[in-house]
Structure formats: C-alpha cells, structure tokens
C-alpha cells in the first residue's frame, strides 16, 4: 500500500447557518486518483477550497504528507505542493500561454531585482529552459499547443484553455493535483481526450495524486481508482466505481434512480 | 517543432519604418514646440490625428514595431540620441525647453503610475501629491542642508515612497472605487496640510534653489559668445532626459521579467494567482512604492527646474492629468506616455484659444480616443521578454 498523502478528518465549513462541509473524512494516497461526485451544492468545490485555504474551516483538520495545513493561507499551501484548477477557468486571458504557465511556476522563479533587471543574460538562459519545459509539458496534451506558446490565452479554443489550465497546475510538479470539473464546457470526447493525456503525464510521475471533481460518470469510471460520493457536505459512501454506483443510497441521492 | 527562443520572423525587417517613425516623432515634437501661430498648431494636431487614424487602419504600428524590434540594438540608442538632439536644437528657446522638461517629468511620474495602475492595477489618484512630496522634500533639503543634489533627487523619491506607505494599510484592505477614494483623500489632505503649514511656506509656497553638480551651477546663463546665449534650461532638460532614461529602462525591464508577470497576475486575478503561491499584498506594496518613488524623484527635479513650488502645483486636478496621460497613451505602455504627455502639457499652452476650455478639451479628447482606440494612442503589446522573442 502506498503512503497516505492527504488526510482530511472531520473537516467542516460553515457559511452562516449552512453547513457546507459537515465532518468530512477523506484520504488520498500517493499516486492515486480519487473521483469526487455528488449533486450540486453537496460541498465538492468547498472541499477543494478548504484544502487549498480559500475558505476558513470551522472544524477538523487537513494534513499533507503528515504535516497539518489547516488554517494556512493559499500561497503557503501551494508551497507545500498542492495545485488546483478552477471550475470556471481562471486563466489570465490577456496574457500568453507561456505567461500563464509561468504563473504556475511562480514559487520556483527568482524574483530578485538584480536577477531580473541587471543579469539579463542569465535571465534569458533560464527563460530558455523554462520555454523548453513548458513546450514539453504542453506536448503531452496537444501537438499544436506548443507552437502557440506566445499567443494570448484569449485566442485559444475552450479545450486548449482547459489544457493550459491543467498544465499550469502540473508544471511545478505538485504532489497533489485538484481538478475541479475539467469537463465543464467541453464535449465528452474532448474530456476523454484530456483525461487520456493527463494519464500520460501521470504515468511518468508515479507519486502524483489527483482528486477529480466530475459530473460525467464515464470520466469518473475511466480514470479514478476510488470514488467518494458527497451529499449535504458529508461523504455518502466511498469505494470503487462499481461499489459506489451500485450503492442504494447513492442511486437515490445522486443518480436519481429509485431503488425497487 | 522549433526549440529555444522563438524567433518572430526569419527575415529581418527593414530598419526604415523605425527610423521614419523616429524622424516623424522628432519633427512632431519640434514642430509642436516651435509653432507660434494657432493655425500651425491646429494643423499639426489634425495631421497627427489623421496619421494616427490611417496608420492604425493600415497597421503601421505593427510594421514599425517589427522594424524597431529587429534592430533594437542600435535603434534604442539612436532614439535617445535623437531626443538629446531635439533638446539641443531648442537650446535658445527658454519657454520651449521648460515645457519639454515638464513633459519629461510628467512622463517619469507617468512611468510610476504605469507600474502601479497599468501593471498591478493599484489605483492612484494622488500621483501629483506624491510628486509634491518629492518637490517639498527637495526644497527643504536644498534650503537647509548641504546634501549633494543628486542625493536630494533620490531623497525626494525615497520620502515619497515612505509617505506613500501610510496609505498601504487602507489600500490593501479596499478595492476599486474605495481604494481610489483613499488616494483622492490623501491628495486633498496633502494640499490642505501644505496650505496651513507655515514652515513649508503655506499657500505662497517656497522658492527652491537650483541644481548644482560638481561645481556646475544649473541656473547660470550659458554664454557662448557676445551674440549667442543658450538657455539655462538646457542643463535641466539634459537632467530630465537622464532621469527619464533610467526610469524608462527600469520600467521596461521590470515588465519584461518575472517581476512584470507577477504584477500583471495581481491585476488580472489575484485570487487565482495566490493558488500558485503569489503574495498579492507584497507585490502591491512593491508596485505602489516603486511608483511613488518615481513620482517623488520627478517632483524633486520639477522643484529645481521651476525654482518655485506651491500647493497649487500639486492639486487633484494635476493628479487627474497624470492619470489621463497614462490612459491616453495606452495603459501599460511606457512609449505611449510621450505623445500623451505632449498633448496634455503642450497643446493647451500653444492653443491659447482653448486655454479656458482645456479641461473640457481633455475630457473630450480622452473619451474620443478611448472610443476610437480603446487601448490608447499606442496600445500595450504582449510581453516581449527579450526583443524578438515571444509576443509579436
């Protein structure tokens, strides 16, 4: 059994009187893909926001590799190796693909005044290697995207934008990648393609763990090692896709099937 | 797939479009400054506007940009040399040199605003007040201390940045309109403070001694022979050009580095950027301080050039003028500051007819240009980390 990476225990988040997360327990191991499903408002995105420090928790704890990260600000959590995408893409549209990817590299870049303003030759050399690695990462996802490295993201198609957002989260080689509904706004074929490409990256990074929020059950079935079903801020059940999809409570709450 | 730094084009563009633009620019500056008749100025303004419209339609900007990028190694020094020649060409024209000094100093302050507002998205409607802080700092230091005058200029920038940090706490806690209101309030407070403060001269202001540099007294007349005398503003114009040179290349390099990327990220989506480890508050503090430092240095030199400063020189209206220069020129593009500052500073002086209506004219002009060219006179281009790479 591989090592536990993320452990959320009894995690709670309240918005006024609403319990958005209500004592949630989630464990993710290194190298694992956990699919998260659940109806709208069941707390899936809130879970991501709680893990990445975007909302304050009302109780419980989150640890990453044994270290408690509850209560840290987003940038500190990013520093510890969690990267995420957003349900509604949050790319810097005016900026180039390269600029967006380099925002993903922020913590690895040298922001010294001298390094940036005076030692331009060295900056150029380091930039060349960043361009190289950005092209390499993009090439996992598309044959044409590496050639669009210096085009503004606003000029890209929806699927290319998704790819850039996923690459932005992957580029600094996080330990845990949180994907918030990557299929939104894309056709099922495009989503399947994105997931296949992601698997190619994952195959080379054996310890990379992924949590995937997804509505599309086919996507969940094809990529996730384990599934967790959320309902009203709680975990309804957990297990393999086959176990989860046959669970009567899940069929009632989520799949909308009456159990006879 | 091409490796390494992308080359925009394999064939180098001709240097002629860039040189042409340079000559046209220099001619326009000289023409505007030396025109004496109202109709000359009006004609020049109309020709400029038409050239801009036609050029915009035909994509001249792109051609000139390509040409300048492919030959940046010598075009950039030649451009600065041309600027120096323009100044030298005006050596016997007192008033014109003074206007040119004002234009250059407004450009330096505009570069500060570019960092704050254009890149980082931190509004500052008190840029003139920060120039004022630098100006008064310089005046006090020149009157009461023997500090070398180059250091006085730096001190003007530093004090301005330090006083600006008073605003940081409220600025970091507010956004948009509220942040704008805080800077407006600061500008008004600053002016009121000056007006009631007797040691700083009150509403009458202060006389400021001129610049000295290694025994060179800037305010002395330059007598060439019995017949010819060059304006003492010639030295100040040179000083302003040196300041502008450093400020311009500082801001350019800032933009074309990882620092510029971080500032842009703060403006465009601070929250998303924080998910990748970016500390938005720290970058805003840095940008605000850098901007005020530049404005403060511009103010310190302004005080020496004009030899007299008063609260009325650094009003909310002046801050608005600075903001309109930055927007008119093309938000985030340092190059756009030149035509914008020329229009805003020189045109009203030359077109006496419109003097009384100048604010009306600015408002109409800014609205008109933003309607026709939303990006400003010379819109900002994609980040070109190194000339010839990347954003084309």
XYZ file of C-alpha atoms in Angstrom:
652
model
C 0.000 0.000 0.000
C 1.398 3.362 -0.965
C 1.717 6.131 1.552
C -1.105 8.383 2.638
C -0.699 11.881 1.171
C -3.764 13.912 2.046
C -5.826 13.195 5.109
C -8.870 15.321 5.840
C -10.600 14.403 9.055
C -13.901 15.708 10.404
C -13.498 18.689 8.095
C -16.271 21.278 8.496
C -17.013 24.553 6.745
C -19.939 26.815 7.581
C -21.412 29.640 5.540
C -23.597 31.405 8.078
C -26.050 28.749 9.157
C -25.321 26.434 6.236
C -23.015 23.513 6.853
C -21.247 23.376 3.525
C -18.951 20.659 4.820
C -20.089 18.643 7.795
C -17.438 16.388 9.319
C -15.903 15.122 6.115
C -13.255 12.368 6.130
C -11.160 11.883 3.016
C -7.897 10.055 2.491
C -5.820 10.116 -0.661
C -2.704 8.034 -1.222
C 0.303 8.856 -3.304
C -0.197 8.006 -6.942
C -3.940 7.612 -6.527
C -6.809 9.203 -8.475
C -9.821 9.903 -6.310
C -13.040 10.792 -8.108
C -15.454 13.021 -6.226
C -19.083 13.061 -7.272
C -22.223 14.459 -5.759
C -25.162 16.720 -6.578
C -24.787 20.485 -6.963
C -24.245 22.124 -3.597
C -23.022 18.938 -1.964
C -19.742 20.585 -0.976
C -17.320 19.312 -3.626
C -15.824 22.672 -4.575
C -15.994 23.804 -0.941
C -13.849 20.775 -0.123
C -11.248 21.957 -2.633
C -11.451 25.485 -1.260
C -10.985 24.209 2.285
C -7.960 22.103 1.307
C -6.323 24.974 -0.600
C -7.028 27.586 2.065
C -9.573 29.614 0.080
C -12.208 29.259 2.810
C -11.692 29.066 6.564
C -12.633 25.823 8.185
C -14.960 25.609 11.151
C -13.506 22.356 12.443
C -11.457 19.313 11.613
C -8.033 19.143 10.064
C -6.184 18.575 6.803
C -2.703 17.100 6.649
C -0.450 16.739 3.641
C 2.257 14.123 3.971
C 1.746 14.175 7.734
C 2.041 17.956 8.058
C -1.008 19.920 9.170
C -2.034 22.519 6.603
C -5.342 23.607 8.127
C -5.509 27.370 8.553
C -2.640 28.155 6.195
C -3.131 30.811 3.503
C -3.395 29.588 -0.118
C 0.170 30.539 -1.041
C 1.599 28.540 1.864
C -0.453 25.538 0.837
C 0.735 25.945 -2.746
C 4.300 25.959 -1.442
C 3.707 22.549 0.127
C 2.810 21.046 -3.204
C -0.920 21.311 -3.862
C -2.007 22.760 -7.214
C -5.532 23.229 -8.489
C -7.696 24.221 -11.390
C -10.933 26.131 -11.164
C -14.403 25.106 -12.247
C -14.802 28.330 -14.163
C -11.432 28.746 -15.783
C -9.323 31.366 -14.104
C -6.614 31.909 -16.650
C -5.036 35.300 -17.232
C -6.777 35.758 -20.572
C -4.815 38.768 -21.821
C -1.512 37.054 -21.198
C 0.246 34.426 -23.274
C 0.156 30.694 -22.714
C 3.757 30.953 -21.522
C 2.923 33.685 -19.003
C 0.091 31.586 -17.615
C 2.309 28.546 -17.248
C 4.988 30.646 -15.579
C 2.422 31.805 -13.027
C 2.202 28.099 -12.174
C 5.986 28.189 -11.735
C 5.815 31.304 -9.540
C 7.361 29.671 -6.487
C 10.311 28.334 -8.462
C 11.204 31.583 -10.195
C 13.864 34.012 -8.994
C 12.162 37.326 -8.226
C 15.290 39.210 -7.171
C 15.734 42.738 -8.507
C 19.289 42.077 -9.660
C 18.437 38.767 -11.295
C 15.528 40.308 -13.201
C 16.763 43.772 -14.083
C 20.527 43.534 -14.367
C 21.654 39.972 -15.062
C 19.605 39.798 -18.234
C 21.844 37.226 -19.874
C 21.244 34.756 -17.090
C 17.545 35.551 -17.080
C 17.440 34.802 -20.768
C 19.180 31.470 -20.265
C 16.795 30.413 -17.510
C 13.863 31.589 -19.595
C 15.016 29.452 -22.493
C 14.949 26.366 -20.323
C 11.512 27.309 -18.967
C 10.248 27.707 -22.527
C 11.644 24.279 -23.293
C 9.933 22.602 -20.360
C 6.673 24.445 -20.989
C 6.649 23.207 -24.586
C 7.436 19.703 -23.412
C 4.557 19.649 -20.932
C 2.104 21.101 -23.458
C 3.137 18.470 -25.987
C 1.555 15.783 -23.787
C -1.780 17.443 -24.338
C -1.688 18.725 -27.890
C 0.546 18.712 -30.907
C -0.305 22.284 -31.845
C -0.363 23.967 -28.422
C 3.456 24.154 -28.015
C 3.529 26.286 -31.167
C 1.052 28.701 -29.586
C 3.199 29.338 -26.532
C 3.275 33.074 -27.077
C -0.303 33.559 -28.163
C -2.734 35.130 -25.717
C -4.920 32.588 -23.970
C -7.971 34.570 -25.098
C -7.208 33.421 -28.670
C -7.450 29.734 -27.730
C -10.391 27.347 -28.012
C -12.134 26.100 -24.880
C -10.316 22.771 -24.887
C -6.950 24.439 -25.326
C -7.721 26.756 -22.436
C -8.539 23.749 -20.261
C -5.287 22.140 -21.302
C -3.365 25.281 -20.401
C -5.046 25.412 -17.015
C -4.205 21.800 -16.290
C -0.623 22.366 -17.431
C -0.364 25.479 -15.252
C -1.256 23.304 -12.262
C 1.095 20.500 -13.333
C 4.162 22.479 -14.292
C 5.682 22.820 -10.842
C 5.278 19.050 -10.300
C 2.809 19.188 -7.401
C 2.311 16.278 -5.040
C -1.441 16.649 -5.228
C -3.468 17.974 -8.156
C -7.051 19.128 -7.614
C -9.147 19.205 -10.772
C -12.463 20.989 -10.389
C -14.802 19.688 -13.052
C -12.492 19.788 -16.061
C -15.302 18.632 -18.363
C -17.332 21.840 -17.882
C -17.873 23.491 -21.260
C -16.350 20.622 -23.230
C -17.754 17.746 -25.247
C -17.469 14.220 -23.805
C -14.902 13.371 -26.495
C -12.764 16.359 -25.552
C -12.963 15.448 -21.876
C -11.979 11.863 -22.595
C -9.016 13.114 -24.585
C -7.927 15.460 -21.802
C -8.091 12.611 -19.308
C -6.085 10.295 -21.559
C -3.405 12.975 -21.888
C -3.385 13.528 -18.150
C -2.812 9.802 -17.654
C 0.258 10.065 -19.873
C 1.721 12.688 -17.530
C 0.716 10.657 -14.505
C 2.428 7.584 -15.896
C 5.722 9.468 -15.613
C 5.028 10.873 -12.178
C 4.214 7.787 -10.175
C 3.638 9.603 -6.883
C 1.344 12.328 -8.214
C -2.075 12.088 -6.572
C -5.173 13.568 -8.195
C -8.576 14.463 -6.825
C -11.090 14.936 -9.594
C -14.493 16.547 -9.201
C -16.669 15.401 -12.035
C -20.299 15.159 -13.041
C -19.631 12.939 -16.001
C -19.823 9.377 -14.659
C -17.993 7.957 -17.677
C -14.983 10.130 -16.866
C -15.054 9.033 -13.246
C -15.321 5.407 -14.244
C -12.430 5.551 -16.676
C -9.826 7.412 -14.616
C -10.461 7.090 -10.913
C -9.014 4.393 -8.675
C -11.546 5.163 -5.986
C -14.680 7.335 -5.722
C -16.188 9.350 -2.944
C -19.799 10.487 -3.096
C -20.707 13.760 -1.403
C -24.163 14.743 -0.237
C -25.070 17.679 2.011
C -21.437 18.250 2.943
C -20.945 14.665 4.053
C -19.422 11.636 2.483
C -22.240 9.392 1.498
C -20.034 6.476 0.602
C -16.651 5.583 -0.794
C -15.169 2.733 -2.774
C -14.503 1.564 -6.296
C -16.718 2.890 -9.054
C -18.576 -0.406 -9.198
C -19.247 -0.388 -5.456
C -20.288 3.218 -5.371
C -22.540 3.124 -8.389
C -24.411 0.144 -7.032
C -24.888 1.619 -3.576
C -28.617 2.208 -2.987
C -28.093 5.438 -1.083
C -26.004 6.833 -3.929
C -28.572 5.837 -6.526
C -31.237 7.627 -4.511
C -29.259 10.792 -3.817
C -27.331 11.256 -6.957
C -28.140 9.039 -9.853
C -31.819 9.757 -9.365
C -32.803 6.108 -9.590
C -35.470 4.711 -7.294
C -34.382 1.530 -5.623
C -37.057 -1.032 -6.056
C 8.790 21.997 -33.526
C 11.167 24.931 -33.022
C 13.362 24.741 -29.973
C 14.638 27.513 -27.767
C 13.581 31.103 -28.000
C 11.037 31.680 -30.714
C 12.150 33.999 -33.444
C 9.356 36.214 -34.660
C 10.476 36.109 -38.231
C 13.443 34.579 -40.002
C 13.845 37.586 -42.227
C 14.844 40.751 -40.503
C 12.581 43.675 -41.174
C 13.945 46.838 -42.758
C 15.087 49.452 -40.243
C 13.474 52.203 -42.325
C 9.992 52.188 -40.708
C 11.506 52.569 -37.244
C 13.819 55.343 -38.406
C 10.909 57.002 -40.188
C 8.802 56.907 -37.048
C 11.719 58.348 -35.092
C 12.185 61.247 -37.524
C 8.442 61.898 -37.686
C 8.280 61.855 -33.888
C 11.183 64.263 -33.518
C 9.712 66.545 -36.178
C 6.337 66.488 -34.446
C 7.882 67.373 -31.088
C 9.931 70.216 -32.571
C 7.037 71.407 -34.703
C 4.628 71.431 -31.797
C 7.061 73.250 -29.519
C 8.205 75.832 -32.071
C 4.868 76.548 -33.744
C 3.864 80.109 -32.990
C 0.678 80.591 -34.919
C -2.507 78.995 -33.685
C -3.212 77.638 -37.137
C 0.180 75.908 -37.248
C -0.541 74.097 -34.025
C -4.044 73.208 -35.131
C -2.746 71.894 -38.471
C -0.107 69.823 -36.718
C -2.696 68.364 -34.352
C -5.006 67.489 -37.236
C -2.197 65.958 -39.323
C -1.154 63.925 -36.290
C -4.675 62.692 -35.678
C -5.186 61.759 -39.334
C -1.821 59.975 -39.469
C -2.792 58.065 -36.360
C -6.139 57.012 -37.802
C -4.762 55.995 -41.203
C -1.727 54.349 -39.612
C -3.992 52.422 -37.275
C -6.093 51.167 -40.170
C -3.069 50.200 -42.275
C -1.212 48.527 -39.413
C 1.748 50.889 -39.399
C 2.197 50.259 -35.706
C 2.961 46.599 -36.402
C 5.430 47.480 -39.174
C 7.259 49.995 -37.006
C 7.288 47.605 -34.077
C 8.780 44.779 -36.165
C 11.389 47.080 -37.589
C 12.328 48.509 -34.183
C 12.426 45.043 -32.598
C 14.688 43.562 -35.262
C 17.161 46.410 -34.910
C 16.661 47.265 -31.254
C 20.387 47.110 -30.535
C 21.062 50.346 -32.336
C 17.563 51.825 -32.749
C 17.163 52.336 -28.986
C 20.420 54.306 -28.534
C 19.631 56.262 -31.694
C 16.216 57.145 -30.271
C 17.776 58.539 -27.093
C 20.343 60.373 -29.168
C 17.535 61.885 -31.230
C 15.850 63.051 -28.045
C 19.112 64.680 -26.948
C 19.412 66.345 -30.359
C 15.856 67.680 -30.126
C 16.728 69.224 -26.779
C 19.927 70.675 -28.180
C 18.006 72.044 -31.143
C 15.912 74.057 -28.704
C 18.973 75.477 -26.892
C 17.986 79.082 -27.382
C 14.303 78.643 -26.525
C 13.681 79.136 -22.828
C 9.984 78.520 -22.677
C 10.022 75.536 -25.024
C 12.753 73.826 -23.016
C 10.799 74.414 -19.825
C 7.742 72.779 -21.422
C 9.861 69.872 -22.580
C 11.195 69.462 -19.032
C 7.628 69.352 -17.751
C 6.718 66.780 -20.391
C 9.650 64.561 -19.429
C 8.962 64.831 -15.698
C 5.275 64.049 -16.221
C 6.463 61.025 -18.199
C 8.607 59.885 -15.270
C 5.639 60.236 -12.922
C 3.539 58.505 -15.592
C 6.008 55.615 -15.571
C 5.353 55.332 -11.853
C 1.622 55.223 -12.491
C 2.224 52.633 -15.200
C 3.780 50.322 -12.638
C 1.013 50.972 -10.113
C -2.087 51.185 -12.238
C -1.079 49.797 -15.623
C 0.610 46.635 -14.415
C -0.524 45.959 -10.869
C -3.989 47.519 -11.004
C -3.392 49.639 -7.898
C -5.209 52.918 -8.479
C -3.518 56.151 -7.529
C -5.389 59.415 -7.884
C -2.754 61.254 -5.881
C 0.232 60.976 -8.235
C 0.625 64.770 -8.258
C 0.603 64.767 -4.463
C 3.455 62.244 -4.482
C 5.298 64.481 -6.921
C 4.598 67.222 -4.388
C 6.112 65.190 -1.567
C 9.272 64.821 -3.633
C 9.265 68.502 -4.554
C 8.866 69.737 -0.982
C 11.445 67.246 0.260
C 13.900 68.592 -2.292
C 13.059 72.193 -1.397
C 13.618 71.633 2.316
C 16.831 69.688 1.778
C 18.202 72.265 -0.650
C 17.337 75.166 1.652
C 18.521 73.694 4.937
C 21.173 71.075 4.220
C 24.279 70.708 2.146
C 23.318 67.311 0.805
C 24.732 66.660 -2.682
C 21.982 67.496 -5.129
C 21.930 64.115 -6.827
C 21.141 62.618 -3.436
C 18.426 65.250 -2.958
C 16.659 63.844 -6.021
C 16.917 60.308 -4.649
C 15.714 61.545 -1.248
C 12.650 63.057 -2.926
C 11.805 59.629 -4.290
C 12.502 57.838 -1.035
C 10.442 60.197 1.141
C 7.606 59.945 -1.343
C 7.689 56.139 -1.183
C 7.839 56.198 2.623
C 4.929 58.640 2.957
C 3.021 56.541 0.460
C 3.372 53.560 2.762
C 0.974 55.327 5.135
C -1.691 54.568 2.568
C -0.763 50.916 2.244
C -2.855 49.575 5.073
C -6.156 51.086 3.871
C -5.240 50.393 0.243
C -4.644 46.700 0.856
C -7.980 46.373 2.616
C -10.038 48.010 -0.091
C -10.521 47.577 -3.786
C -11.703 49.531 -6.823
C -13.665 52.681 -6.078
C -12.882 52.590 -2.372
C -9.155 52.393 -2.951
C -9.499 55.273 -5.424
C -11.297 57.349 -2.783
C -8.476 56.760 -0.303
C -5.882 58.125 -2.704
C -8.109 61.095 -3.556
C -8.492 61.820 0.148
C -4.716 61.662 0.577
C -4.202 64.160 -2.226
C -6.611 66.613 -0.655
C -5.131 66.111 2.820
C -1.667 66.736 1.440
C -2.685 70.002 -0.155
C -4.511 71.196 2.929
C -1.518 70.293 5.083
C 0.758 72.380 2.879
C -1.573 75.340 2.910
C -1.727 75.600 6.685
C 1.918 74.751 7.307
C 3.933 77.955 7.660
C 7.361 76.328 7.739
C 6.650 74.965 4.270
C 5.586 78.361 3.033
C 1.833 77.951 3.319
C -0.227 78.788 0.248
C 2.526 81.115 -1.007
C 4.891 78.202 -1.445
C 8.670 78.031 -1.375
C 11.483 79.305 -3.530
C 13.765 76.440 -4.493
C 17.498 76.828 -5.107
C 18.776 75.467 -8.384
C 20.733 72.329 -9.026
C 24.472 72.149 -8.673
C 26.597 69.259 -9.806
C 30.351 69.182 -9.130
C 30.527 72.950 -9.246
C 28.281 73.276 -12.265
C 25.545 75.741 -11.376
C 22.498 74.822 -13.421
C 20.862 78.235 -13.085
C 23.787 80.173 -14.597
C 23.289 81.519 -18.085
C 25.275 79.791 -20.809
C 27.048 82.477 -22.807
C 28.632 81.137 -25.951
C 29.857 84.458 -27.310
C 28.726 88.054 -27.236
C 25.790 87.408 -29.544
C 24.509 83.989 -28.541
C 23.279 82.826 -25.194
C 21.859 79.378 -24.582
C 19.022 78.851 -22.185
C 19.996 77.629 -18.710
C 17.076 75.215 -19.049
C 19.292 73.271 -21.452
C 21.094 71.692 -18.482
C 17.821 70.895 -16.754
C 16.453 69.340 -19.906
C 19.535 67.138 -20.005
C 18.988 66.197 -16.370
C 15.333 65.365 -17.068
C 16.379 63.245 -20.042
C 18.848 61.296 -17.893
C 16.168 60.714 -15.247
C 13.685 59.673 -17.935
C 16.258 57.330 -19.470
C 16.793 55.438 -16.231
C 13.118 55.427 -15.279
C 12.078 54.221 -18.733
C 14.536 51.354 -18.933
C 13.848 50.402 -15.347
C 10.118 50.074 -16.048
C 10.721 48.335 -19.396
C 12.973 45.717 -17.865
C 10.605 45.334 -14.945
C 7.790 44.494 -17.315
C 9.936 42.137 -19.344
C 10.878 39.922 -16.428
C 9.283 37.550 -13.951
C 8.512 40.638 -11.858
C 6.304 42.115 -14.566
C 4.480 38.827 -14.918
C 3.730 38.777 -11.203
C 2.454 42.364 -11.271
C 0.172 41.522 -14.204
C -1.100 38.450 -12.377
C -2.026 40.587 -9.360
C -4.042 42.900 -11.611
C -5.770 40.193 -13.603
C -6.664 37.639 -10.936
C -5.057 37.976 -7.543
C -7.072 35.108 -6.081
C -6.134 32.593 -8.761
C -2.528 33.765 -8.522
C -2.486 33.091 -4.785
C -3.266 29.452 -5.564
C 0.194 29.293 -7.137
C 1.962 30.881 -4.219
C 1.859 34.550 -5.201
C 1.663 37.023 -2.312
C -0.647 39.716 -3.707
C -0.166 42.164 -0.834
C 3.629 42.081 -1.133
C 3.525 42.774 -4.863
C 1.063 45.629 -4.399
C 3.292 47.174 -1.746
C 6.301 46.893 -4.045
C 4.464 48.373 -7.028
C 2.941 51.233 -5.031
C 6.308 52.130 -3.524
C 8.161 51.944 -6.842
C 5.540 54.174 -8.471
C 5.684 56.757 -5.703
C 9.470 56.658 -5.752
C 9.457 57.594 -9.432
C 6.834 60.308 -8.899
C 8.828 61.682 -5.961
C 12.038 61.900 -7.996
C 10.159 63.626 -10.801
C 8.773 66.070 -8.237
C 12.211 66.796 -6.792
C 13.603 67.689 -10.213
C 10.427 69.618 -11.014
C 11.019 71.779 -7.938
C 14.553 72.623 -9.092
C 13.508 73.298 -12.676
C 10.657 75.644 -11.800
C 12.588 77.198 -8.858
C 9.303 77.726 -7.075
C 6.701 75.359 -5.704
C 3.333 75.953 -4.102
C 0.426 73.747 -3.024
C -1.421 74.842 -6.157
C 1.142 72.971 -8.301
C 0.127 69.581 -6.912
C -3.652 69.520 -6.917
C -6.197 66.787 -7.507
C -6.593 68.222 -10.999
C -2.908 67.584 -11.681
C -3.286 64.025 -10.443
C -6.166 63.580 -12.879
C -3.995 64.931 -15.674
C -1.355 62.330 -14.856
C -3.929 59.544 -14.881
C -5.299 60.778 -18.188
C -1.779 60.813 -19.682
C -1.325 57.180 -18.731
C -4.689 56.121 -20.136
C -4.475 58.307 -23.233
C -1.029 56.986 -24.147
C -2.031 53.364 -23.734
C -2.314 51.866 -20.278
C 0.825 49.850 -19.527
C 2.843 51.076 -22.488
C 5.710 53.416 -21.498
C 6.097 54.554 -25.120
C 2.570 55.962 -25.202
C 3.461 58.416 -22.459
C 5.372 60.636 -24.894
C 2.539 61.596 -27.275
C 0.055 61.699 -24.389
C 2.204 63.979 -22.241
C 2.892 66.226 -25.247
C -0.813 66.550 -25.983
C -1.786 67.168 -22.399
C 1.058 69.520 -21.427
C 1.986 71.383 -24.601
C -1.205 71.643 -26.614
C -3.083 73.870 -24.127
C -0.051 76.171 -23.797
C 0.129 76.545 -27.544
C -3.553 76.817 -28.304
C -4.264 79.884 -26.208
C -7.766 79.991 -27.646
C -8.645 76.839 -25.811
C -6.855 77.697 -22.567
C -10.073 78.285 -20.727
C -11.638 75.176 -22.122
C -8.632 72.923 -21.657
C -10.205 70.531 -19.169
C -13.236 70.277 -21.406
C -10.922 69.502 -24.300
C -9.032 66.820 -22.354
C -12.225 65.139 -21.321
C -13.496 65.170 -24.907
C -10.127 64.003 -26.240
C -9.776 61.131 -23.775
C -13.333 59.991 -24.471
C -12.846 60.290 -28.225
C -9.582 58.357 -28.237
C -10.891 55.654 -25.969
C -13.885 55.265 -28.270
C -11.734 55.007 -31.396
C -8.735 53.290 -29.863
C -9.686 51.643 -26.567
C -6.056 50.650 -25.959
C -4.886 54.262 -26.109
C -2.652 56.047 -28.623
C -0.002 53.304 -28.567
C -1.667 50.245 -27.048
C 0.356 47.945 -24.853
C 1.770 44.898 -26.622
C 2.124 41.355 -25.400
C 5.087 40.904 -23.112
C 8.257 40.581 -25.124
C 10.667 39.263 -22.501
C 13.571 39.774 -24.861
C 13.302 41.740 -28.093
C 12.438 39.380 -30.898
C 11.143 36.618 -28.650
C 7.605 35.813 -27.747
C 4.710 38.171 -28.068
C 4.659 39.522 -31.566
